[in-house]
Amino acid sequence: MIDPLFLEGIIKILFVFVLISAGLIISTRNLSSVLTTYTVQSFLLAAVSFLLYLIDGKGELLLLAGLTLASKVILIPYFISRIEEKIKIGRDLHFAYLEPTTSLLLSIGIILLSYTFLSKVFEDLPLSKLFFFGAVIGLSLTLMGMLVMFSRKKVVTKALGYLSMENGVLMFGLFVTELPFIIEVLIIIDLIILVMLTTILAVGMDSSIEEYRQKFRKLQVWTGVESQ
Amino acid sequence: MNTSFLLFALLNPLFALLAAPLYMALIRKVKAYAQWRKGPRLFQVYYDLKKLMQKEAVYSPTSSWVMRFTPYLNLSTLLVCSLFVPLIFVPEPAGGLGNIIVFLYLLALERFFTALGGLDAGSAFGGMGSSRSMSLAAVIEPTMVVSFAALAFVLKSLNLHRMFALTAGTVLPISPTLVLVSISLFIILIVETGRLPVDNPATHLELTMINEAMILEQTGKNLALLELAHALKQFLLMGILINTILPVGLSTEIDAGKIAVSALLFLLKAGLLAVIIGLFESSVAKMRLFRLPAFYVMAFFFSALTILIEVFA
């Protein structure tokens, strides 16, 4: 049996890495780097879930870790990397409302705000420091994902922002509420459908139906075969 | 002033001075391998320094005492700085040495005089380099202060000696926030030593030069001193980063065996860090000058976050 205090120390270090990944998602311009960062972030969440299982011994946490690993570390990044290959856009250089620098500075404020807000909410609850810290990071991750969604212009980055937002929800769920496992599964199914929709929409957001059909036929996103 | 500190004051600068150029060479070597080249021998830097030392210094007729004085000032400032960063063993604190604020100001002094030296010769390149360096310094300085403040906040002291005495010998970083600070410190290391993506130390190209432009007019012995000072600065900043995040093996006692082990371990860890820096440099492209603040803001973000977490969590 591993010492729970040691495990908690490692979870705290993972928290820090989750925050780092959130900062990177906000400021990176290279699409494939954003995707890699998202994959790493999801992997970190799976690891946190697994470590919590080692401390608590609840089977659901183990299942959740497995599910996160399968869907968010393998399946979804695979789909998105396929989209990125197809749309042949390497970078997201245009920003709406906020430049990455401003977004990063703003996220410091977001974290501070989540802390103040949650400390008011959880004032009377007997929540341990680790769990409170996790909740704050979960909430900030959600809001930082939102920041990515409205400050980026490319659809793929927006989708990744949304996915990172969901990672925040998962984190919040891990540490504060106990979501029934079936709801987690439903959320994951939702996400996969979102990614599929993005795949379809990303190629033809700006075109008419005819142009869109042509583009779609040309890309053959699903079969993976380039048609003539 | 006690014996432990006297021994430290003798050993630490000497160790830093001897080992520093090696890591310049190691980074160069890693970069060369990353580009499928062999690169110069590791000890080539020492031969270069020796050769430069034997050459006479040539001065531009428009230059003043600043140009003659700058190399000596830079090297002596950094030698004083090396008293602030324990590399092989942590002495008992003495005489206010180790204060992080003084350390920062000594680095600022060195930067200031390098810029003055760049302006002094009256060449267009020197002036351009100085102007770039100073405008970047104005942006990185607040970030640096916040990062070191975060470090001081986590380790509950303003004295580098005390900080390292606290971290010495641990395997995991004693606080998760040190991981965050170390990222800021890494960015500062990259910026302060003029490496990619901020500045390209390998070229003399007008578009990319910052640091090189300032020392372009220096020759002979003076150039050697400046190169040595630059290597020393990099080595000391590497030392701060290593002793913060991976202080395993750092000795706090005066014992010949322990000091030897600690020095050897430090050389290994610095080697590892140099390889990381080399790989990092090989994987990024030079940033546009006006994009650089975005890079610095990362460091600022992580340090500010560290302070937030330390205060609240």
Coordinates of N, CA and C in Angstrom, one line a residue, chain A residues 6 12-13 16-17 19-20 23-24 27 29 101 104-105 107-108 111-112 115 129 133 144, chain B residues 172-173 175-177 179-180 183 291 293-294 297-298 300-302 304-305 308-309 312-313:
Chain A
F6 N 1.9 10.7 0.2 CA 2.8 10.8 -0.9 C 2.0 10.9 -2.2
K12 N -0.9 16.9 -6.3 CA -0.8 18.3 -6.3 C 0.2 18.7 -7.4
I13 N 1.2 17.9 -7.6 CA 2.2 18.2 -8.7 C 1.4 18.1 -10.1
V16 N -0.5 21.2 -10.9 CA 0.3 22.2 -11.4 C 0.5 22.0 -12.9
F17 N 0.7 20.7 -13.3 CA 0.9 20.5 -14.7 C -0.4 20.7 -15.5
L19 N -2.6 23.0 -14.8 CA -2.6 24.5 -15.0 C -1.7 24.9 -16.1
I20 N -0.5 24.3 -16.2 CA 0.5 24.7 -17.2 C -0.1 24.3 -18.6
G23 N -2.6 26.9 -19.6 CA -1.9 28.1 -20.1 C -1.4 28.0 -21.5
L24 N -0.9 26.8 -21.8 CA -0.3 26.5 -23.1 C -1.4 26.5 -24.1
S27 N -2.2 30.0 -25.1 CA -1.3 30.8 -25.8 C -0.6 30.2 -27.1
R29 N 0.0 28.9 -30.8 CA -0.7 29.2 -32.1 C -0.7 28.0 -33.0
T101 N -1.6 37.0 -25.0 CA -1.0 37.6 -23.8 C -2.1 38.1 -22.9
L104 N -3.9 35.3 -21.1 CA -3.1 34.7 -20.0 C -3.2 35.5 -18.8
L105 N -3.1 36.9 -19.0 CA -3.2 37.7 -17.8 C -4.6 37.6 -17.2
S107 N -6.5 35.1 -17.3 CA -6.7 33.8 -16.6 C -6.2 33.8 -15.2
I108 N -5.2 34.6 -14.9 CA -4.8 34.8 -13.5 C -6.0 35.3 -12.7
I111 N -8.6 32.6 -12.1 CA -8.2 31.6 -11.0 C -8.5 32.3 -9.7
L112 N -8.1 33.5 -9.6 CA -8.4 34.3 -8.3 C -9.9 34.3 -8.0
Y115 N -11.3 31.0 -7.0 CA -10.9 30.8 -5.6 C -11.8 31.5 -4.6
K129 N -8.2 20.3 1.9 CA -7.5 21.3 1.1 C -7.2 20.8 -0.3
F133 N -8.6 22.6 -3.6 CA -7.7 23.0 -4.6 C -8.1 22.5 -6.0
M144 N -11.2 28.9 -18.4 CA -10.1 29.2 -19.3 C -10.4 28.5 -20.7
Chain B
L172 N 12.1 14.8 -4.4 CA 10.9 15.5 -5.1 C 11.1 17.0 -4.7
P173 N 10.6 17.9 -5.5 CA 10.6 19.3 -5.1 C 9.7 19.4 -3.8
S175 N 7.8 21.6 -2.8 CA 6.4 22.1 -2.9 C 6.1 22.0 -4.4
P176 N 4.8 21.6 -4.7 CA 4.4 21.5 -6.1 C 4.6 22.8 -6.9
T177 N 4.5 23.9 -6.2 CA 4.6 25.2 -6.9 C 6.0 25.5 -7.4
V179 N 7.6 23.6 -9.2 CA 7.5 23.1 -10.6 C 7.1 24.3 -11.5
L180 N 6.1 25.1 -11.0 CA 5.7 26.3 -11.7 C 6.8 27.3 -11.8
I183 N 9.5 26.7 -14.3 CA 9.3 27.0 -15.7 C 9.6 28.5 -16.0
R291 N 6.9 39.8 -30.9 CA 6.1 38.7 -30.4 C 6.7 38.3 -29.0
P293 N 7.2 39.7 -26.0 CA 6.4 39.9 -24.8 C 5.5 38.7 -24.5
A294 N 4.9 38.1 -25.5 CA 4.0 36.9 -25.3 C 4.8 35.8 -24.7
V297 N 5.3 36.7 -21.0 CA 4.1 36.7 -20.2 C 3.8 35.3 -19.7
M298 N 4.3 34.2 -20.4 CA 4.2 32.9 -19.9 C 4.9 32.8 -18.6
F300 N 5.6 35.2 -16.6 CA 4.9 36.0 -15.6 C 3.7 35.3 -15.1
F301 N 2.9 34.6 -16.0 CA 1.7 33.9 -15.7 C 2.0 32.8 -14.6
F302 N 3.1 32.0 -14.9 CA 3.4 30.9 -14.0 C 3.9 31.5 -12.6
A304 N 3.1 34.4 -11.3 CA 1.9 35.0 -10.6 C 1.0 33.9 -10.0
L305 N 0.9 32.8 -10.8 CA 0.1 31.7 -10.4 C 0.7 31.0 -9.1
L308 N -0.2 33.1 -6.2 CA -1.6 32.9 -5.9 C -1.8 31.6 -5.1
I309 N -1.2 30.5 -5.7 CA -1.4 29.2 -5.0 C -0.8 29.2 -3.7
F312 N -3.1 31.1 -1.3 CA -4.4 30.7 -1.0 C -4.5 29.2 -0.7
A313 N -3.8 28.4 -1.4 CA -4.0 26.9 -1.3 C -3.3 26.3 -0.1

